[in-house]
Amino acid sequence: MSMQSAPIGNKVTVRTIREMKGVEPITMVTAYDALFAGIFDGEVEMILVGDSLSMSFFAEPDTLSATMEQMLYHTKAVCKGAKRSLVVFDMPFGSYTHPQQALENAVSVYRETCAEAIKIEGGREKAETVRVLSENGIAVLAHIGLMPQSVRAEGGYRIQGKTTEEAIRLLEDAKILEEAGAFGLLLEGMKSEVAAKITEAVGIPTIGIGAGNGTDGQVLVWSDMFGFFEAFKPKFVKRYLDGADLIREGLRRYREEVKSRAFPDEEHSY
Ligand code: KIV
């Protein structure tokens, strides 16, 4: 028998997330529009408006094409649906190349949307940016490990923390980012043992994706977990629904009924 959690009753804030560390695993999924954000709202603690939308919804080969304008547009839509879950804005590639630019863009996120936190990719090299953002009242989720915005510079996606040197560097980065003021860490594509060590070593919550079961929470891209994105399925993705198959089945039934004139029937006619 599968255990189903009750919907979340109260508005989730950054403080709620911080207080969940060591108490209860945190759930996060992506959303890009009001319709799905409304369905996900209150079912998970956090909703990430991820730049993954470039891949899942624009069929781009990577996330690098996402712009501030697009991310703001999608976040405004998500905000219409998300009333209880905490909305996190994913800063797109090129929008936080230096602290001042990051601050200006993050201020526009807070001014124009309901997002209560922003996410940026980068280790110690982004510590100053995290510090400036945090000192100016912006909550930062710092994303380390496999960083999709570095895919072209790295020449592909590669699981991190496989060597002792890499593991030590990740652990140091995590501590530096915590010290700089990050309210949480997103750990992507790394050896489970390394993610678990980081989680033990820091006082802020860690959210994992492809980082094993030792983190404080998990995040998945909704179109992956519900089987709508079919181009490929990374090992870490668990499919909780066969969404694309369900849609095709519904469409076929609709098509058959239109062709046979079974739809619309009396019930659906005026
Ligand atoms: O853009 C995104 O959806 C993300 C997740 C993969 C964490 O950054």
PDB file of C-alpha atoms and ligand atoms in Angstrom:
ATOM      1  CA  MET A   1       0.000   0.000   0.000  1.00  0.00           C
ATOM      2  CA  SER A   2       1.424   3.416  -0.914  1.00  0.00           C
ATOM      3  CA  MET A   3       1.447   6.110   1.785  1.00  0.00           C
ATOM      4  CA  GLN A   4       0.000   9.430   0.613  1.00  0.00           C
ATOM      5  CA  SER A   5       0.813  12.668   2.444  1.00  0.00           C
ATOM      6  CA  ALA A   6      -1.890  15.185   3.297  1.00  0.00           C
ATOM      7  CA  PRO A   7      -1.751  18.526   1.438  1.00  0.00           C
ATOM      8  CA  ILE A   8       0.242  21.299   3.122  1.00  0.00           C
ATOM      9  CA  GLY A   9      -2.036  23.605   5.108  1.00  0.00           C
ATOM     10  CA  ASN A  10       0.049  26.711   5.806  1.00  0.00           C
ATOM     11  CA  LYS A  11       2.035  28.993   3.519  1.00  0.00           C
ATOM     12  CA  VAL A  12       5.578  27.648   3.197  1.00  0.00           C
ATOM     13  CA  THR A  13       8.300  30.264   3.677  1.00  0.00           C
ATOM     14  CA  VAL A  14      12.092  30.220   3.568  1.00  0.00           C
ATOM     15  CA  ARG A  15      11.990  29.913   7.359  1.00  0.00           C
ATOM     16  CA  THR A  16       9.757  26.816   7.090  1.00  0.00           C
ATOM     17  CA  ILE A  17      12.293  25.205   4.747  1.00  0.00           C
ATOM     18  CA  ARG A  18      15.207  26.020   7.040  1.00  0.00           C
ATOM     19  CA  GLU A  19      13.344  24.550  10.009  1.00  0.00           C
ATOM     20  CA  MET A  20      12.590  21.316   8.166  1.00  0.00           C
ATOM     21  CA  LYS A  21      16.243  20.257   8.109  1.00  0.00           C
ATOM     22  CA  GLY A  22      16.657  17.100  10.140  1.00  0.00           C
ATOM     23  CA  VAL A  23      12.919  17.036  10.903  1.00  0.00           C
ATOM     24  CA  GLU A  24      11.142  16.019   7.711  1.00  0.00           C
ATOM     25  CA  PRO A  25      12.248  15.490   4.080  1.00  0.00           C
ATOM     26  CA  ILE A  26      11.487  18.458   1.801  1.00  0.00           C
ATOM     27  CA  THR A  27       9.740  17.995  -1.556  1.00  0.00           C
ATOM     28  CA  MET A  28      10.188  20.228  -4.576  1.00  0.00           C
ATOM     29  CA  VAL A  29       9.068  19.988  -8.207  1.00  0.00           C
ATOM     30  CA  THR A  30       9.338  22.350 -11.143  1.00  0.00           C
ATOM     31  CA  ALA A  31       6.407  24.217 -12.701  1.00  0.00           C
ATOM     32  CA  TYR A  32       6.241  26.719 -15.527  1.00  0.00           C
ATOM     33  CA  ASP A  33       2.615  27.824 -15.688  1.00  0.00           C
ATOM     34  CA  ALA A  34      -0.407  28.656 -13.560  1.00  0.00           C
ATOM     35  CA  LEU A  35      -2.376  25.515 -14.438  1.00  0.00           C
ATOM     36  CA  PHE A  36       0.175  23.007 -13.184  1.00  0.00           C
ATOM     37  CA  ALA A  37       1.408  25.241 -10.358  1.00  0.00           C
ATOM     38  CA  GLY A  38      -2.205  25.254  -9.145  1.00  0.00           C
ATOM     39  CA  ILE A  39      -2.249  21.443  -9.140  1.00  0.00           C
ATOM     40  CA  PHE A  40       1.139  21.153  -7.414  1.00  0.00           C
ATOM     41  CA  ASP A  41       0.410  23.923  -4.895  1.00  0.00           C
ATOM     42  CA  GLY A  42       0.249  22.609  -1.360  1.00  0.00           C
ATOM     43  CA  GLU A  43       1.254  19.099  -2.457  1.00  0.00           C
ATOM     44  CA  VAL A  44       4.988  19.923  -2.243  1.00  0.00           C
ATOM     45  CA  GLU A  45       6.810  22.447  -0.094  1.00  0.00           C
ATOM     46  CA  MET A  46       8.606  24.154  -2.956  1.00  0.00           C
ATOM     47  CA  ILE A  47       7.984  24.902  -6.637  1.00  0.00           C
ATOM     48  CA  LEU A  48      10.992  25.714  -8.780  1.00  0.00           C
ATOM     49  CA  VAL A  49      10.483  27.742 -11.936  1.00  0.00           C
ATOM     50  CA  GLY A  50      13.503  26.076 -13.517  1.00  0.00           C
ATOM     51  CA  ASP A  51      15.390  27.069 -16.635  1.00  0.00           C
ATOM     52  CA  SER A  52      14.848  23.386 -17.536  1.00  0.00           C
ATOM     53  CA  LEU A  53      11.770  24.795 -19.275  1.00  0.00           C
ATOM     54  CA  SER A  54      14.069  25.520 -22.242  1.00  0.00           C
ATOM     55  CA  MET A  55      14.582  21.771 -22.664  1.00  0.00           C
ATOM     56  CA  SER A  56      11.251  20.349 -21.572  1.00  0.00           C
ATOM     57  CA  PHE A  57       8.958  22.929 -23.141  1.00  0.00           C
ATOM     58  CA  PHE A  58      11.006  24.635 -25.875  1.00  0.00           C
ATOM     59  CA  ALA A  59      12.828  21.472 -27.059  1.00  0.00           C
ATOM     60  CA  GLU A  60      16.220  23.205 -26.765  1.00  0.00           C
ATOM     61  CA  PRO A  61      19.298  20.979 -26.406  1.00  0.00           C
ATOM     62  CA  ASP A  62      20.280  22.641 -23.084  1.00  0.00           C
ATOM     63  CA  THR A  63      19.134  25.334 -20.632  1.00  0.00           C
ATOM     64  CA  LEU A  64      21.351  28.145 -21.895  1.00  0.00           C
ATOM     65  CA  SER A  65      18.777  29.900 -24.073  1.00  0.00           C
ATOM     66  CA  ALA A  66      16.505  30.868 -21.153  1.00  0.00           C
ATOM     67  CA  THR A  67      16.361  34.649 -20.582  1.00  0.00           C
ATOM     68  CA  MET A  68      15.328  36.818 -17.631  1.00  0.00           C
ATOM     69  CA  GLU A  69      12.310  37.939 -19.623  1.00  0.00           C
ATOM     70  CA  GLN A  70      11.131  34.350 -20.194  1.00  0.00           C
ATOM     71  CA  MET A  71      11.783  33.327 -16.595  1.00  0.00           C
ATOM     72  CA  LEU A  72       9.882  36.349 -15.251  1.00  0.00           C
ATOM     73  CA  TYR A  73       6.962  35.596 -17.577  1.00  0.00           C
ATOM     74  CA  HIS A  74       6.748  31.955 -16.450  1.00  0.00           C
ATOM     75  CA  THR A  75       7.218  32.845 -12.779  1.00  0.00           C
ATOM     76  CA  LYS A  76       4.345  35.337 -12.937  1.00  0.00           C
ATOM     77  CA  ALA A  77       2.183  32.539 -14.319  1.00  0.00           C
ATOM     78  CA  VAL A  78       3.319  30.092 -11.606  1.00  0.00           C
ATOM     79  CA  CYS A  79       2.542  32.702  -8.943  1.00  0.00           C
ATOM     80  CA  LYS A  80      -1.080  32.754 -10.069  1.00  0.00           C
ATOM     81  CA  GLY A  81      -1.336  29.057  -9.138  1.00  0.00           C
ATOM     82  CA  ALA A  82       1.030  28.749  -6.174  1.00  0.00           C
ATOM     83  CA  LYS A  83      -0.456  30.122  -2.985  1.00  0.00           C
ATOM     84  CA  ARG A  84       0.995  27.813  -0.353  1.00  0.00           C
ATOM     85  CA  SER A  85       4.176  26.291  -1.817  1.00  0.00           C
ATOM     86  CA  LEU A  86       7.335  28.411  -1.806  1.00  0.00           C
ATOM     87  CA  VAL A  87       8.199  29.613  -5.319  1.00  0.00           C
ATOM     88  CA  VAL A  88      11.895  29.627  -6.270  1.00  0.00           C
ATOM     89  CA  PHE A  89      13.117  31.543  -9.338  1.00  0.00           C
ATOM     90  CA  ASP A  90      15.961  29.948 -11.304  1.00  0.00           C
ATOM     91  CA  MET A  91      18.337  32.694 -12.452  1.00  0.00           C
ATOM     92  CA  PRO A  92      19.088  31.985 -16.117  1.00  0.00           C
ATOM     93  CA  PHE A  93      22.506  31.711 -17.735  1.00  0.00           C
ATOM     94  CA  GLY A  94      24.201  35.129 -18.025  1.00  0.00           C
ATOM     95  CA  SER A  95      21.936  36.870 -15.498  1.00  0.00           C
ATOM     96  CA  TYR A  96      24.387  36.739 -12.551  1.00  0.00           C
ATOM     97  CA  THR A  97      27.846  37.036 -14.094  1.00  0.00           C
ATOM     98  CA  HIS A  98      28.868  39.523 -11.360  1.00  0.00           C
ATOM     99  CA  PRO A  99      27.323  40.441  -7.977  1.00  0.00           C
ATOM    100  CA  GLN A 100      25.860  43.789  -9.073  1.00  0.00           C
ATOM    101  CA  GLN A 101      24.136  42.280 -12.108  1.00  0.00           C
ATOM    102  CA  ALA A 102      22.848  39.409  -9.949  1.00  0.00           C
ATOM    103  CA  LEU A 103      21.472  41.880  -7.424  1.00  0.00           C
ATOM    104  CA  GLU A 104      19.727  44.008 -10.062  1.00  0.00           C
ATOM    105  CA  ASN A 105      18.138  40.944 -11.645  1.00  0.00           C
ATOM    106  CA  ALA A 106      17.165  39.407  -8.299  1.00  0.00           C
ATOM    107  CA  VAL A 107      15.567  42.701  -7.237  1.00  0.00           C
ATOM    108  CA  SER A 108      13.432  42.585 -10.401  1.00  0.00           C
ATOM    109  CA  VAL A 109      12.401  39.018  -9.458  1.00  0.00           C
ATOM    110  CA  TYR A 110      11.245  40.164  -6.018  1.00  0.00           C
ATOM    111  CA  ARG A 111       9.571  43.288  -7.432  1.00  0.00           C
ATOM    112  CA  GLU A 112       7.719  41.598 -10.290  1.00  0.00           C
ATOM    113  CA  THR A 113       6.864  38.114  -8.984  1.00  0.00           C
ATOM    114  CA  CYS A 114       5.846  36.261  -5.839  1.00  0.00           C
ATOM    115  CA  ALA A 115       9.110  34.232  -5.780  1.00  0.00           C
ATOM    116  CA  GLU A 116      10.591  34.176  -2.293  1.00  0.00           C
ATOM    117  CA  ALA A 117      13.984  32.796  -3.250  1.00  0.00           C
ATOM    118  CA  ILE A 118      16.269  32.625  -6.238  1.00  0.00           C
ATOM    119  CA  LYS A 119      18.612  29.822  -7.347  1.00  0.00           C
ATOM    120  CA  ILE A 120      22.044  30.314  -8.853  1.00  0.00           C
ATOM    121  CA  GLU A 121      24.568  27.753 -10.077  1.00  0.00           C
ATOM    122  CA  GLY A 122      28.156  27.879  -8.861  1.00  0.00           C
ATOM    123  CA  GLY A 123      30.527  26.980  -6.047  1.00  0.00           C
ATOM    124  CA  ARG A 124      33.063  29.198  -4.240  1.00  0.00           C
ATOM    125  CA  GLU A 125      33.381  31.416  -7.327  1.00  0.00           C
ATOM    126  CA  LYS A 126      29.829  32.588  -6.623  1.00  0.00           C
ATOM    127  CA  ALA A 127      30.330  33.135  -2.867  1.00  0.00           C
ATOM    128  CA  GLU A 128      30.635  36.915  -3.255  1.00  0.00           C
ATOM    129  CA  THR A 129      27.425  36.986  -5.306  1.00  0.00           C
ATOM    130  CA  VAL A 130      25.614  34.925  -2.660  1.00  0.00           C
ATOM    131  CA  ARG A 131      26.928  37.278   0.015  1.00  0.00           C
ATOM    132  CA  VAL A 132      25.782  40.432  -1.803  1.00  0.00           C
ATOM    133  CA  LEU A 133      22.342  38.939  -2.508  1.00  0.00           C
ATOM    134  CA  SER A 134      21.882  37.689   1.070  1.00  0.00           C
ATOM    135  CA  GLU A 135      23.036  40.991   2.556  1.00  0.00           C
ATOM    136  CA  ASN A 136      20.391  42.713   0.449  1.00  0.00           C
ATOM    137  CA  GLY A 137      17.517  40.568   1.635  1.00  0.00           C
ATOM    138  CA  ILE A 138      17.423  37.990  -1.173  1.00  0.00           C
ATOM    139  CA  ALA A 139      17.130  34.313  -0.190  1.00  0.00           C
ATOM    140  CA  VAL A 140      19.548  32.212  -2.225  1.00  0.00           C
ATOM    141  CA  LEU A 141      19.449  28.502  -3.007  1.00  0.00           C
ATOM    142  CA  ALA A 142      22.977  27.738  -4.207  1.00  0.00           C
ATOM    143  CA  HIS A 143      23.239  24.974  -6.831  1.00  0.00           C
ATOM    144  CA  ILE A 144      26.444  22.892  -6.871  1.00  0.00           C
ATOM    145  CA  GLY A 145      27.596  19.576  -8.330  1.00  0.00           C
ATOM    146  CA  LEU A 146      26.478  18.993 -11.901  1.00  0.00           C
ATOM    147  CA  MET A 147      25.613  22.473 -13.149  1.00  0.00           C
ATOM    148  CA  PRO A 148      23.587  22.356 -16.381  1.00  0.00           C
ATOM    149  CA  GLN A 149      24.482  25.956 -17.279  1.00  0.00           C
ATOM    150  CA  SER A 150      28.134  24.822 -17.588  1.00  0.00           C
ATOM    151  CA  VAL A 151      27.357  22.003 -20.024  1.00  0.00           C
ATOM    152  CA  ARG A 152      29.039  23.615 -23.021  1.00  0.00           C
ATOM    153  CA  ALA A 153      32.133  24.693 -21.083  1.00  0.00           C
ATOM    154  CA  GLU A 154      32.419  21.222 -19.515  1.00  0.00           C
ATOM    155  CA  GLY A 155      31.756  19.380 -22.775  1.00  0.00           C
ATOM    156  CA  GLY A 156      28.770  17.434 -21.415  1.00  0.00           C
ATOM    157  CA  TYR A 157      27.010  16.353 -18.246  1.00  0.00           C
ATOM    158  CA  ARG A 158      29.261  14.520 -15.796  1.00  0.00           C
ATOM    159  CA  ILE A 159      28.494  13.070 -12.363  1.00  0.00           C
ATOM    160  CA  GLN A 160      30.530  14.969  -9.758  1.00  0.00           C
ATOM    161  CA  GLY A 161      32.407  13.883  -6.656  1.00  0.00           C
ATOM    162  CA  LYS A 162      33.878  10.692  -8.102  1.00  0.00           C
ATOM    163  CA  THR A 163      37.420  11.431  -6.935  1.00  0.00           C
ATOM    164  CA  THR A 164      38.543  12.374  -3.423  1.00  0.00           C
ATOM    165  CA  GLU A 165      39.717  15.785  -4.683  1.00  0.00           C
ATOM    166  CA  GLU A 166      36.333  16.511  -6.264  1.00  0.00           C
ATOM    167  CA  ALA A 167      34.479  15.340  -3.166  1.00  0.00           C
ATOM    168  CA  ILE A 168      36.609  17.563  -0.906  1.00  0.00           C
ATOM    169  CA  ARG A 169      36.120  20.550  -3.214  1.00  0.00           C
ATOM    170  CA  LEU A 170      32.328  20.069  -3.222  1.00  0.00           C
ATOM    171  CA  LEU A 171      32.274  19.826   0.563  1.00  0.00           C
ATOM    172  CA  GLU A 172      34.363  23.006   0.846  1.00  0.00           C
ATOM    173  CA  ASP A 173      32.125  24.810  -1.674  1.00  0.00           C
ATOM    174  CA  ALA A 174      29.044  23.851   0.336  1.00  0.00           C
ATOM    175  CA  LYS A 175      30.533  25.278   3.533  1.00  0.00           C
ATOM    176  CA  ILE A 176      31.710  28.456   1.789  1.00  0.00           C
ATOM    177  CA  LEU A 177      28.247  29.053   0.287  1.00  0.00           C
ATOM    178  CA  GLU A 178      26.574  28.452   3.646  1.00  0.00           C
ATOM    179  CA  GLU A 179      28.972  30.912   5.214  1.00  0.00           C
ATOM    180  CA  ALA A 180      28.198  33.425   2.435  1.00  0.00           C
ATOM    181  CA  GLY A 181      24.524  33.328   3.431  1.00  0.00           C
ATOM    182  CA  ALA A 182      22.797  30.743   1.199  1.00  0.00           C
ATOM    183  CA  PHE A 183      19.583  29.517   2.876  1.00  0.00           C
ATOM    184  CA  GLY A 184      19.870  26.134   1.169  1.00  0.00           C
ATOM    185  CA  LEU A 185      21.902  24.077  -1.269  1.00  0.00           C
ATOM    186  CA  LEU A 186      20.746  22.253  -4.364  1.00  0.00           C
ATOM    187  CA  LEU A 187      22.976  19.242  -4.967  1.00  0.00           C
ATOM    188  CA  GLU A 188      22.752  17.885  -8.509  1.00  0.00           C
ATOM    189  CA  GLY A 189      24.346  14.858 -10.153  1.00  0.00           C
ATOM    190  CA  MET A 190      26.840  13.764  -7.536  1.00  0.00           C
ATOM    191  CA  LYS A 191      27.826  10.585  -5.732  1.00  0.00           C
ATOM    192  CA  SER A 192      25.328   9.822  -2.989  1.00  0.00           C
ATOM    193  CA  GLU A 193      28.021   9.550  -0.298  1.00  0.00           C
ATOM    194  CA  VAL A 194      29.291  13.037  -1.108  1.00  0.00           C
ATOM    195  CA  ALA A 195      25.783  14.547  -0.989  1.00  0.00           C
ATOM    196  CA  ALA A 196      25.155  12.807   2.352  1.00  0.00           C
ATOM    197  CA  LYS A 197      28.468  14.131   3.751  1.00  0.00           C
ATOM    198  CA  ILE A 198      27.617  17.678   2.637  1.00  0.00           C
ATOM    199  CA  THR A 199      24.167  17.368   4.226  1.00  0.00           C
ATOM    200  CA  GLU A 200      25.753  16.335   7.541  1.00  0.00           C
ATOM    201  CA  ALA A 201      28.394  19.056   7.366  1.00  0.00           C
ATOM    202  CA  VAL A 202      26.137  22.070   6.796  1.00  0.00           C
ATOM    203  CA  GLY A 203      23.408  23.598   8.929  1.00  0.00           C
ATOM    204  CA  ILE A 204      21.221  24.571   5.948  1.00  0.00           C
ATOM    205  CA  PRO A 205      18.900  22.215   4.049  1.00  0.00           C
ATOM    206  CA  THR A 206      20.138  20.354   0.976  1.00  0.00           C
ATOM    207  CA  ILE A 207      17.818  19.449  -1.889  1.00  0.00           C
ATOM    208  CA  GLY A 208      19.071  16.682  -4.153  1.00  0.00           C
ATOM    209  CA  ILE A 209      18.512  15.679  -7.752  1.00  0.00           C
ATOM    210  CA  GLY A 210      20.509  12.675  -8.842  1.00  0.00           C
ATOM    211  CA  ALA A 211      22.309  12.928  -5.491  1.00  0.00           C
ATOM    212  CA  GLY A 212      20.942   9.903  -3.618  1.00  0.00           C
ATOM    213  CA  ASN A 213      18.844   9.525  -0.524  1.00  0.00           C
ATOM    214  CA  GLY A 214      21.016  11.274   2.056  1.00  0.00           C
ATOM    215  CA  THR A 215      19.937  14.864   1.332  1.00  0.00           C
ATOM    216  CA  ASP A 216      17.317  16.855   3.269  1.00  0.00           C
ATOM    217  CA  GLY A 217      14.968  16.904   0.301  1.00  0.00           C
ATOM    218  CA  GLN A 218      14.456  16.011  -3.348  1.00  0.00           C
ATOM    219  CA  VAL A 219      13.555  17.892  -6.523  1.00  0.00           C
ATOM    220  CA  LEU A 220      12.393  16.545  -9.882  1.00  0.00           C
ATOM    221  CA  VAL A 221      11.395  18.187 -13.147  1.00  0.00           C
ATOM    222  CA  TRP A 222       7.645  17.628 -13.408  1.00  0.00           C
ATOM    223  CA  SER A 223       7.563  16.660 -17.072  1.00  0.00           C
ATOM    224  CA  ASP A 224      10.220  13.997 -16.341  1.00  0.00           C
ATOM    225  CA  MET A 225       8.560  12.527 -13.254  1.00  0.00           C
ATOM    226  CA  PHE A 226       5.139  12.345 -14.887  1.00  0.00           C
ATOM    227  CA  GLY A 227       6.385  10.878 -18.154  1.00  0.00           C
ATOM    228  CA  PHE A 228       5.608  13.776 -20.491  1.00  0.00           C
ATOM    229  CA  PHE A 229       9.217  14.387 -21.537  1.00  0.00           C
ATOM    230  CA  GLU A 230      10.126  11.368 -23.615  1.00  0.00           C
ATOM    231  CA  ALA A 231      13.283  12.472 -25.463  1.00  0.00           C
ATOM    232  CA  PHE A 232      15.461  10.764 -22.805  1.00  0.00           C
ATOM    233  CA  LYS A 233      15.246   9.627 -19.179  1.00  0.00           C
ATOM    234  CA  PRO A 234      18.261  10.086 -16.912  1.00  0.00           C
ATOM    235  CA  LYS A 235      18.903   7.289 -14.376  1.00  0.00           C
ATOM    236  CA  PHE A 236      17.827   9.490 -11.428  1.00  0.00           C
ATOM    237  CA  VAL A 237      14.350  10.152 -12.836  1.00  0.00           C
ATOM    238  CA  LYS A 238      11.573   7.992 -11.416  1.00  0.00           C
ATOM    239  CA  ARG A 239       8.371   8.110 -13.442  1.00  0.00           C
ATOM    240  CA  TYR A 240       5.325   8.403 -11.195  1.00  0.00           C
ATOM    241  CA  LEU A 241       2.906   8.531 -14.145  1.00  0.00           C
ATOM    242  CA  ASP A 242       2.983   7.656 -17.828  1.00  0.00           C
ATOM    243  CA  GLY A 243       1.650  11.096 -18.736  1.00  0.00           C
ATOM    244  CA  ALA A 244       2.342  11.055 -22.473  1.00  0.00           C
ATOM    245  CA  ASP A 245       0.669   7.637 -22.838  1.00  0.00           C
ATOM    246  CA  LEU A 246      -2.377   8.808 -20.858  1.00  0.00           C
ATOM    247  CA  ILE A 247      -2.716  11.899 -23.090  1.00  0.00           C
ATOM    248  CA  ARG A 248      -2.363   9.849 -26.279  1.00  0.00           C
ATOM    249  CA  GLU A 249      -4.962   7.381 -25.015  1.00  0.00           C
ATOM    250  CA  GLY A 250      -7.381  10.256 -24.298  1.00  0.00           C
ATOM    251  CA  LEU A 251      -6.737  11.832 -27.690  1.00  0.00           C
ATOM    252  CA  ARG A 252      -7.362   8.541 -29.487  1.00  0.00           C
ATOM    253  CA  ARG A 253     -10.683   8.080 -27.683  1.00  0.00           C
ATOM    254  CA  TYR A 254     -11.641  11.660 -28.596  1.00  0.00           C
ATOM    255  CA  ARG A 255     -10.631  11.152 -32.227  1.00  0.00           C
ATOM    256  CA  GLU A 256     -12.590   7.890 -32.494  1.00  0.00           C
ATOM    257  CA  GLU A 257     -15.694   9.481 -30.974  1.00  0.00           C
ATOM    258  CA  VAL A 258     -15.521  12.505 -33.273  1.00  0.00           C
ATOM    259  CA  LYS A 259     -15.043  10.301 -36.346  1.00  0.00           C
ATOM    260  CA  SER A 260     -17.898   8.014 -35.310  1.00  0.00           C
ATOM    261  CA  ARG A 261     -20.053  11.018 -34.282  1.00  0.00           C
ATOM    262  CA  ALA A 262     -20.390   9.603 -30.749  1.00  0.00           C
ATOM    263  CA  PHE A 263     -19.142  13.015 -29.499  1.00  0.00           C
ATOM    264  CA  PRO A 264     -20.778  15.391 -28.790  1.00  0.00           C
ATOM    265  CA  ASP A 265     -23.750  13.420 -27.481  1.00  0.00           C
ATOM    266  CA  GLU A 266     -26.928  14.782 -25.845  1.00  0.00           C
ATOM    267  CA  GLU A 267     -25.154  15.294 -22.532  1.00  0.00           C
ATOM    268  CA  HIS A 268     -22.579  17.628 -24.077  1.00  0.00           C
ATOM    269  CA  SER A 269     -24.917  19.554 -26.394  1.00  0.00           C
ATOM    270  CA  TYR A 270     -27.278  22.513 -25.855  1.00  0.00           C
TER     271      TYR A 270
HETATM  272  O1  KIV B   1      16.065  24.053 -14.064  1.00  0.00           O
HETATM  273  C1  KIV B   1      15.756  23.132 -13.306  1.00  0.00           C
HETATM  274  O2  KIV B   1      14.672  22.543 -13.399  1.00  0.00           O
HETATM  275  C2  KIV B   1      16.710  22.737 -12.288  1.00  0.00           C
HETATM  276  C3  KIV B   1      16.502  21.407 -11.655  1.00  0.00           C
HETATM  277  C4  KIV B   1      17.120  20.364 -12.506  1.00  0.00           C
HETATM  278  C5  KIV B   1      16.984  21.380 -10.285  1.00  0.00           C
HETATM  279  O3  KIV B   1      17.645  23.434 -12.030  1.00  0.00           O
END
